Coordinates of C-alpha atoms in Angstrom, one line a residue:
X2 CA -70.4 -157.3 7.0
X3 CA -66.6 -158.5 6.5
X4 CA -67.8 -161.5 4.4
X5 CA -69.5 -159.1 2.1
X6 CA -66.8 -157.1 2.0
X7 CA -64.8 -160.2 1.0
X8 CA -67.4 -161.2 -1.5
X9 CA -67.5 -157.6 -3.1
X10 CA -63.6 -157.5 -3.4
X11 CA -63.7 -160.8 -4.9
X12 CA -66.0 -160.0 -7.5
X13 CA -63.8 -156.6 -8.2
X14 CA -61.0 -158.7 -8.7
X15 CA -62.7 -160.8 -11.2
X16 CA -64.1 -157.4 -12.8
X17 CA -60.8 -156.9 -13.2
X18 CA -59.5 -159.8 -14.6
X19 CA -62.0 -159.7 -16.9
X20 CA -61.0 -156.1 -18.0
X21 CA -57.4 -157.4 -18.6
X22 CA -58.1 -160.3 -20.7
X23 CA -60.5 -158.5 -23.3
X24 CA -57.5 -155.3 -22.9
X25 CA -55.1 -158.2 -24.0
X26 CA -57.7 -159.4 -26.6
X27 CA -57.8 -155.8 -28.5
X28 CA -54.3 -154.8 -28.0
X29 CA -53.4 -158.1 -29.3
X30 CA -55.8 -156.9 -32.5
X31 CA -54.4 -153.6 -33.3
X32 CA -50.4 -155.2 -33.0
X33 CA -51.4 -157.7 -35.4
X34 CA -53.5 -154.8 -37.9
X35 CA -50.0 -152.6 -37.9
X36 CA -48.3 -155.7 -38.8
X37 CA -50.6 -156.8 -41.5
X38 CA -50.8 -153.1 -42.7
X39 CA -47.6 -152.6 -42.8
X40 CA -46.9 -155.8 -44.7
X41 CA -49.6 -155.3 -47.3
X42 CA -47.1 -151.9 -48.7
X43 CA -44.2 -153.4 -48.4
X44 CA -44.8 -155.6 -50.8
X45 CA -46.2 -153.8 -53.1
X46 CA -42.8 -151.6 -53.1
X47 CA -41.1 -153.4 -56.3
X48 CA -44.4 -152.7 -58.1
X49 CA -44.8 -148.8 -57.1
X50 CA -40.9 -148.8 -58.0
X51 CA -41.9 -149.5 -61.5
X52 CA -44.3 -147.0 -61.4
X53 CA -42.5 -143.9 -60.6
X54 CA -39.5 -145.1 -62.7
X55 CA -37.2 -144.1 -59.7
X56 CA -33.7 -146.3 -59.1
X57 CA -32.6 -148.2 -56.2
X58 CA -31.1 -145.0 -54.3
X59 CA -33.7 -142.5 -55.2
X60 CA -36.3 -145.6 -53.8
X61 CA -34.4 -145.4 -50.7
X62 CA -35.0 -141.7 -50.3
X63 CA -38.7 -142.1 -51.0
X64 CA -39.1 -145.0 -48.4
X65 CA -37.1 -142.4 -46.0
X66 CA -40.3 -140.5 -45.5
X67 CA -41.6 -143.6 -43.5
X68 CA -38.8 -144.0 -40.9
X69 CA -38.7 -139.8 -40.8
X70 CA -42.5 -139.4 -40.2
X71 CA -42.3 -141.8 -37.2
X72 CA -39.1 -140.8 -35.7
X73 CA -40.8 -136.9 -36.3
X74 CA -43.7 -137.8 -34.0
X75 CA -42.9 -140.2 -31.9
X76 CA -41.6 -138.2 -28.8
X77 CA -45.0 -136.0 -29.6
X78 CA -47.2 -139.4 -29.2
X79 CA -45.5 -140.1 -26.2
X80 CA -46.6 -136.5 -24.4
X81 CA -49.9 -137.3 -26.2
X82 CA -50.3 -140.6 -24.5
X83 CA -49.9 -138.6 -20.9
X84 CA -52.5 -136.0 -21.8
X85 CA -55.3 -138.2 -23.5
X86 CA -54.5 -141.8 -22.7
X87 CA -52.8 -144.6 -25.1
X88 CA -56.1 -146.1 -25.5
X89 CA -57.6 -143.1 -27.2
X90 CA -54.3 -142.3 -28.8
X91 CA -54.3 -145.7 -30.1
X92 CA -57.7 -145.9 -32.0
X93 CA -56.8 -142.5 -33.3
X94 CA -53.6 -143.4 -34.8
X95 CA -55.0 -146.9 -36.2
X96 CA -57.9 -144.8 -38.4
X97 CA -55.0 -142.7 -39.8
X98 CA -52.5 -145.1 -40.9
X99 CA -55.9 -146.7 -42.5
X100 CA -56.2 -144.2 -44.3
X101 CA -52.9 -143.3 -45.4
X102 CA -51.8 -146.7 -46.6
X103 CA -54.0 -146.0 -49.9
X104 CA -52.3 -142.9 -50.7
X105 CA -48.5 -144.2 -51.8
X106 CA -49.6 -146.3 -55.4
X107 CA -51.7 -142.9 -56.3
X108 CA -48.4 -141.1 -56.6
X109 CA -46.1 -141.1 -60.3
X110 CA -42.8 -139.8 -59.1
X111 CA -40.3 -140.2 -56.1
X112 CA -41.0 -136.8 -54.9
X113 CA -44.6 -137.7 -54.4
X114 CA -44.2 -141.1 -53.1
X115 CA -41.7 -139.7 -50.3
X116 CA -44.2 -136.9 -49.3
X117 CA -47.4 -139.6 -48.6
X118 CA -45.1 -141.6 -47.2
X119 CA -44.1 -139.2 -44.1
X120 CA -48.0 -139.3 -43.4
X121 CA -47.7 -143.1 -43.3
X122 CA -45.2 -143.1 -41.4
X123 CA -46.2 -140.8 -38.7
X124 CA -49.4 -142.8 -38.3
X125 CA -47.3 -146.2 -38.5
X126 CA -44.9 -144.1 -35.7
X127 CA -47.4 -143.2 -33.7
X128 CA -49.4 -146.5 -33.2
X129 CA -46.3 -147.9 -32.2
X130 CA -45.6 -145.7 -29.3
X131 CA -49.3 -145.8 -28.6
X132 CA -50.1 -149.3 -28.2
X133 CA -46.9 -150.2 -26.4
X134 CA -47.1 -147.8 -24.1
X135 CA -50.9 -149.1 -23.2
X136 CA -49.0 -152.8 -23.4
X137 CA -46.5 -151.7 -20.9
X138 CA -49.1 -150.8 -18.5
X139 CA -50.7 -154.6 -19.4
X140 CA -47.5 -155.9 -18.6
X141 CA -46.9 -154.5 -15.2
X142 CA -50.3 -155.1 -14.2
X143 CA -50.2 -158.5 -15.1
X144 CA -46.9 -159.0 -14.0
X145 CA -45.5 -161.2 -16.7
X146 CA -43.0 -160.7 -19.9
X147 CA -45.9 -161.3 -22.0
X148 CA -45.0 -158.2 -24.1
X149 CA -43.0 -160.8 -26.5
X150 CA -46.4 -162.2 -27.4
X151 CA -47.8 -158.9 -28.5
X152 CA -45.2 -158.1 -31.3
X153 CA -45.7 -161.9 -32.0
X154 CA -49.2 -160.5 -33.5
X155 CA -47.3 -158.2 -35.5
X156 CA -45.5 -160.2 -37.1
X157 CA -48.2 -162.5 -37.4
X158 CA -50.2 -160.0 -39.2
X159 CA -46.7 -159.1 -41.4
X160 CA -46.9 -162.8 -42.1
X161 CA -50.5 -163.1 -42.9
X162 CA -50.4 -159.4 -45.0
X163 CA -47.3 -160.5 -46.8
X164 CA -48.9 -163.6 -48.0
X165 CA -51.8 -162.2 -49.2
X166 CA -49.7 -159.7 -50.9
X167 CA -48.3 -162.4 -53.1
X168 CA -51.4 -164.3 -53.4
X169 CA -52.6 -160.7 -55.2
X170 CA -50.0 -159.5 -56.8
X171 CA -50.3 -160.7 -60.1
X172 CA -54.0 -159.9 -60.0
X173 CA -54.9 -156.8 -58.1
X174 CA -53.3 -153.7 -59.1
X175 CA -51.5 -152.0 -56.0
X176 CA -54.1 -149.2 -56.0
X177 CA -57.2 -152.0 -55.4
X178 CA -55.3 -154.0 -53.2
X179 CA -54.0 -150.9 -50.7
X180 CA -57.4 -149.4 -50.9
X181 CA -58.7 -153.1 -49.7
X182 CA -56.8 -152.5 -46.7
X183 CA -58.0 -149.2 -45.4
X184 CA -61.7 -151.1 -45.7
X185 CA -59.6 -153.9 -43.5
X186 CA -58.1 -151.7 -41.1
X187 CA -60.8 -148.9 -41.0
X188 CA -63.5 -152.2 -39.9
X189 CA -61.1 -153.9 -37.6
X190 CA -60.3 -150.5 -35.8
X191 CA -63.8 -149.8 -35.7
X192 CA -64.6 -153.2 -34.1
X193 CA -61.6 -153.7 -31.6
X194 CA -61.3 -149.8 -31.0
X195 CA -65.0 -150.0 -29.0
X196 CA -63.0 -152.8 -26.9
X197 CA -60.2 -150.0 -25.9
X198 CA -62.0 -147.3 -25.3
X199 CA -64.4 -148.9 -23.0
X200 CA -61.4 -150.0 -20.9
X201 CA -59.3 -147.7 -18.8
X202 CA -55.6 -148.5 -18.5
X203 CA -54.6 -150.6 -15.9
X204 CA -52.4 -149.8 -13.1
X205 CA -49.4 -152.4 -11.8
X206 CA -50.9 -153.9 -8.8
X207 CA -48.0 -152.7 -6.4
X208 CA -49.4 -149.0 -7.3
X209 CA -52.9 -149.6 -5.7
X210 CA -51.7 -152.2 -2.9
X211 CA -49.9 -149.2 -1.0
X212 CA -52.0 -146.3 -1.7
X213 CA -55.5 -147.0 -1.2
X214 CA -56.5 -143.5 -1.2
X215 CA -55.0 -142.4 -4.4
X216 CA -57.4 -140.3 -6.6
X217 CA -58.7 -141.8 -9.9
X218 CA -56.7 -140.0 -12.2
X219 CA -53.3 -141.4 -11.5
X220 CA -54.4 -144.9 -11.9
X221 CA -55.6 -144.1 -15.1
X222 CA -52.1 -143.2 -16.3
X223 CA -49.8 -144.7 -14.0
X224 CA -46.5 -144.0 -16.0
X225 CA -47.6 -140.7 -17.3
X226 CA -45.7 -138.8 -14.3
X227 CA -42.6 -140.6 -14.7
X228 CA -39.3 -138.2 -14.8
X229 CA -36.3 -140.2 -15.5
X230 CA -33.7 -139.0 -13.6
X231 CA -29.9 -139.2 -15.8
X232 CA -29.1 -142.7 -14.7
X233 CA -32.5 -144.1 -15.9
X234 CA -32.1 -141.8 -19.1
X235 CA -29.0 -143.7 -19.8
X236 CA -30.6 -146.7 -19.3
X237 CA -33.5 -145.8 -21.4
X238 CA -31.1 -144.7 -24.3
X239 CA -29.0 -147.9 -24.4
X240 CA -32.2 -150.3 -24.6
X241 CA -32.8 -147.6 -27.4
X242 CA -29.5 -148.3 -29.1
X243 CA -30.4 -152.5 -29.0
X244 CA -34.0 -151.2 -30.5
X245 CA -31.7 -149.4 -33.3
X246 CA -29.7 -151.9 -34.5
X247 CA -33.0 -154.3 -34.4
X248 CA -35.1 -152.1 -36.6
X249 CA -32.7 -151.4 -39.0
X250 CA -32.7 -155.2 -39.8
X251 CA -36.6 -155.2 -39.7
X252 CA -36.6 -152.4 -42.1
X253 CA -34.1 -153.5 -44.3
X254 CA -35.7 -157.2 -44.7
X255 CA -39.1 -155.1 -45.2
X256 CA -37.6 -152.9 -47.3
X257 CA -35.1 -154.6 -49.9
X258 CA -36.0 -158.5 -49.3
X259 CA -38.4 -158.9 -52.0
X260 CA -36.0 -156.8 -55.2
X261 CA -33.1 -159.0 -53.2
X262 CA -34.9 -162.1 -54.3
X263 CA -36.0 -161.1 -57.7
X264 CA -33.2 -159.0 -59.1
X265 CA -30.4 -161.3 -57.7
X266 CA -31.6 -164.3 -57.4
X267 CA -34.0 -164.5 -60.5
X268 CA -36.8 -165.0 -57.9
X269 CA -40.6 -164.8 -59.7
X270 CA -42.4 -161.5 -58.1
X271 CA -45.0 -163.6 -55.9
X272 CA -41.8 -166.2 -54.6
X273 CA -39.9 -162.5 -53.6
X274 CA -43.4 -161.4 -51.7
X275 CA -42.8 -165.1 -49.9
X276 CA -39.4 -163.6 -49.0
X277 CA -40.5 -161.5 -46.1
X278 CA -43.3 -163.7 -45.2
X279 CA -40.7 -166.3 -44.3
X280 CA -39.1 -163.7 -42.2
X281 CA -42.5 -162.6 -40.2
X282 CA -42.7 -166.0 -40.0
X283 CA -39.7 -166.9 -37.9
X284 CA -40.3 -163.8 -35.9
X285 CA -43.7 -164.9 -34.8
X286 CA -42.4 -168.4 -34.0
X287 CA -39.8 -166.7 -31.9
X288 CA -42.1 -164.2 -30.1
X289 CA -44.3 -166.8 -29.5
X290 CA -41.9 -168.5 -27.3
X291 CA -40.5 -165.2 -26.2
X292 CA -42.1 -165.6 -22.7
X293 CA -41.1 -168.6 -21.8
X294 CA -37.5 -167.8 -23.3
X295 CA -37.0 -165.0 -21.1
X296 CA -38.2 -166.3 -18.1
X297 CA -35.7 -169.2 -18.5
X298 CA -33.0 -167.6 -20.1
X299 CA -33.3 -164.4 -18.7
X300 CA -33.0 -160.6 -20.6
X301 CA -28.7 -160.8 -21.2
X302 CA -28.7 -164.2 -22.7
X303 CA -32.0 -163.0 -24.7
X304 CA -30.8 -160.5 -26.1
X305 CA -26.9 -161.4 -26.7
X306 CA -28.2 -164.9 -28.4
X307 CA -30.9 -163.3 -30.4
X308 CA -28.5 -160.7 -32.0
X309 CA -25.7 -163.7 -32.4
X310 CA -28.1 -166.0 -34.6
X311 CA -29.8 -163.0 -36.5
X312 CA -25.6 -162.1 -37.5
X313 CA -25.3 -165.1 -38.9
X314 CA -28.8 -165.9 -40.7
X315 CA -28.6 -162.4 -42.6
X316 CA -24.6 -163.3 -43.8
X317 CA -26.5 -166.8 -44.9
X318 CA -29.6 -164.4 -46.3
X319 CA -27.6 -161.9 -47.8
X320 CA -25.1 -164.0 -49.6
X321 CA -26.7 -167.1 -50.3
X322 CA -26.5 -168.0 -54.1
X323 CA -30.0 -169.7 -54.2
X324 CA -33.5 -168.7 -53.8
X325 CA -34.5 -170.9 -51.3
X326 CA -31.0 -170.7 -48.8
X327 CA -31.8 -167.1 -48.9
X328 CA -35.2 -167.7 -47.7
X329 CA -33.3 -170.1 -45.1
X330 CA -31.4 -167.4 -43.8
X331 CA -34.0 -164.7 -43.9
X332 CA -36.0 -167.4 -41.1
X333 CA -33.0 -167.6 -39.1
X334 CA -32.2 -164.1 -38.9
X335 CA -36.6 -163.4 -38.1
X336 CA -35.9 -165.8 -35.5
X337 CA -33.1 -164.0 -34.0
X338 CA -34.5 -160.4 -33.9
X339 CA -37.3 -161.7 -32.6
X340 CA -37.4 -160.6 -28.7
X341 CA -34.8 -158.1 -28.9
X342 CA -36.9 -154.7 -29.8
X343 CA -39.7 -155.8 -27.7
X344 CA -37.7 -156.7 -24.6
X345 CA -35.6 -153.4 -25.7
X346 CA -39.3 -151.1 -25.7
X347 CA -41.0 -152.6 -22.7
X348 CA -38.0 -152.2 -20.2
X349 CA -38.0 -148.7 -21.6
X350 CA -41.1 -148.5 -20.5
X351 CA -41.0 -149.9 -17.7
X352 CA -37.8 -147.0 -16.7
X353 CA -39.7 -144.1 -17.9
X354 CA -43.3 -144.7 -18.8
X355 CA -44.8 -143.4 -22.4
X356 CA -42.1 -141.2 -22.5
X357 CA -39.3 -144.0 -22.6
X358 CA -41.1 -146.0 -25.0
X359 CA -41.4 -143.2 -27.2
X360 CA -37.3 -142.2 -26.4
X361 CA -36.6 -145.8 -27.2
X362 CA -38.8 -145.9 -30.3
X363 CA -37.5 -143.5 -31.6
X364 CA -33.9 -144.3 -31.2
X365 CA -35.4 -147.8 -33.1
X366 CA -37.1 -145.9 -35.9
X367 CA -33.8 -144.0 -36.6
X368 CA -32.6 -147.4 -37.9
X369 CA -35.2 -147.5 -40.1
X370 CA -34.3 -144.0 -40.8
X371 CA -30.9 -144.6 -41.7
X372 CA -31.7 -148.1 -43.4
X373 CA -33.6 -147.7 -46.7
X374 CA -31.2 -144.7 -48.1
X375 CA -28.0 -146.6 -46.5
X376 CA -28.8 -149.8 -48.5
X377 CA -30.1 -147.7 -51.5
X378 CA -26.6 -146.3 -51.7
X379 CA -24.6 -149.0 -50.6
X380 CA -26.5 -151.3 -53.2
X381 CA -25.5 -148.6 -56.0
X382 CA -21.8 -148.4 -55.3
X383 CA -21.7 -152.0 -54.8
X384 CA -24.5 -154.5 -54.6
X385 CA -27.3 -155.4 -52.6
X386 CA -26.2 -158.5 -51.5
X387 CA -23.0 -156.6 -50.1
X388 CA -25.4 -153.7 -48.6
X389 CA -27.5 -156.1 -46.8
X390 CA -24.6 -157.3 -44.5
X391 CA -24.7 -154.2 -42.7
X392 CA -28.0 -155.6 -41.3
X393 CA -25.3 -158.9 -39.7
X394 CA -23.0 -156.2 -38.2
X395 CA -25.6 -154.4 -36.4
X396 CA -27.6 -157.1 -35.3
X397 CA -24.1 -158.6 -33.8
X398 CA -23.9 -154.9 -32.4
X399 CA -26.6 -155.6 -30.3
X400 CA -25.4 -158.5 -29.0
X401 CA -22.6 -156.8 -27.8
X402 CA -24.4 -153.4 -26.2
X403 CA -26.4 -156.2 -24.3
X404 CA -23.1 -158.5 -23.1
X405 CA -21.5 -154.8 -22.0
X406 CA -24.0 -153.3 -20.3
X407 CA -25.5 -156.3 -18.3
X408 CA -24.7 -155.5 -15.0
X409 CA -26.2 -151.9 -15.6
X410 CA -29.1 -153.3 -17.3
X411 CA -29.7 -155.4 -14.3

């Protein structure tokens, strides 16, 4: 009777393992579907610019309505995440932002463009808090910073998305080539989603190992009942901050990389789409190695060296007086923001469960609130080479919330 025990618990455990790697498999999907998403509308931007005839600060109002429908719903996903599970939130919020990445080059004024664009960005919001609240729980119960490689799909999708956004540019109107990726995204989600569903989310193996008894339902959701008390809140909200100053940079380079390229530097349309393909580039090289990075370097020296290098790549980026040393400095700077919002989400997570990851989100998607109409207006009053430097000072801000608050952090 024990050895059947044994043999029963053994195949469990390989049940298990089983469970984790195809979890892995479909999270790894819909990270790199927001990514290549994401990517397909930004850089269609300069395009749907031209077609509402709005100017560089009344653009950056309009792309406010992304940052302010995710920062809107964010906390909301978070409490949704503890009711339903992230899973189900997950495949949910996938088939909307689908769906609502057609709508912006239907629109033929700024008003318009900034309404669909809070829908977008509520279901762009949403997935994020979703799926790395579901990649927390992978994380803990695999018990490895492997949350690096899953934003490494992001950006690997940002890369692949961007790419063929300048591949189509000069032959698929934005309308056809956004509608092409609600088919994408609407398929994938379908085909992934199935994977997710299936699959409940895993527990950290410390949670089971001491309470054998536990009833099903708190495994299901092991950091749904997480209260963090002030201390952790703090915590919480500084890893929040780092997320900031990181997203603003993402945004910006999403944002205002490709009219940075073509306005001032003379760049051709499809060589300014290349512009912030070379950054998800970089990023996806560095979240690649992100594991192995932190568990050699460790989160301080992560973090503080990532913010240092993506300072100095965006001065090079930003005020570079060629094409192709911008492009140089956009890689550095991809390369150095590369860990910092995903180490900055996942310890949130870790702290305070879907409800940190959503705090911390949040706190990140304000920099993308505060980006696009920041640079709009600091490009008008003086240039956008000039505006995007603000992206070097807070990424060097991060650097320094990091180096401050180590000992805290630790």
């Amino acid at each position: 009777m024990p050895q059947i025990n044994k043999a029963r618990s053994h195949s469990a455990v390989r049940g298990s393992r089983s469970d984790l790697s195809r979890l892995r498999i479909a999270l790894t999907v819909f990270f790199a579907l927001d990514g290549f998403i994401f990517a397909g509308w930004v850089v269609r931007i300069p395009a749907i610019k031209e077609r509402t005839g709005a100017s560089a600060s009344t653009l950056g109002l309009a792309l406010l309505g992304v940052s302010a429908g995710a920062v809107i719903t964010m906390m909301l996903t978070g409490r949704l995440c503890g009711r339903y599970g992230t899973h189900r939130v997950t495949v949910a919020c996938a088939v909307l932002l689908s769906l609502s990445v057609a709508l912006p080059p239907l629109t033929h004024s700024a008003v318009a463009l900034g309404t669909v664009l809070l829908l977008f960005g509520a279901a762009y919001g949403s997935l994020n808090v979703a799926f790395n609240s579901a990649a927390v729980d992978l994380v803990a119960a695999l018990r490895r910073p492997i949350m690096p490689s899953f934003h490494a799909a992001f950006s690997l999708g940002g890369m692949i998305g961007a790419g063929l956004g300048g591949l189509v540019a000069g032959s698929l109107s934005p309308v056809r080539h956004l509608f092409g990726l609600t088919l994408i995204g609407l398929l994938v989600t379908a085909v992934a989603g199935r994977t997710l569903l299936r699959i409940q989310p895993p527990s950290a193996p410390e949670d089971t190992s001491h309470q054998p008894s536990a009833p099903k339902d708190t495994t299901h959701r092991p950091s749904a009942s997480r209260r963090p008390n002030p201390r952790t809140r703090g915590l919480v909200i500084t890893f929040g901050l780092i997320a900031l100053c990181t997203a603003y940079g993402e945004g910006a380079l999403a944002d205002w990389s490709a009219l940075h390229l073509e306005h001032d530097l003379d760049a051709a349309p499809g060589v300014a789409a290349v512009g912030y393909s070379c950054f998800a580039l970089a990023m996806t090289i560095g979240r690649l190695t992100g594991t192995r990075l932190l568990e050699r370097l460790g989160q301080t020296r992560t973090l503080v060296g990532g913010g240092t290098t993506a300072a100095l790549g965006m001065l090079l980026g930003a005020l570079a007086p060629s094409v192709w040393a911008a492009l140089l400095g956009f890689m550095i700077t991809g390369l150095g923001l590369a860990n910092l919002f995903p180490v900055a989400v996942e310890r949130a997570g870790r702290l305070a469960g879907p409800d940190g990851v959503a705090i911390a989100s949040t706190l990140g998607y304000g920099g993308m609130l505060l980006g696009p109409p920041a640079i709009g207006f600091m490009a008008d009053w003086f240039s956008l080479p000039a505006a995007l430097t603000s992206v070097a000072a807070l990424a060097a801000t991060a650097a320094a919330i990091a180096l401050l608050t180590r000992r805290a952090a630790g």
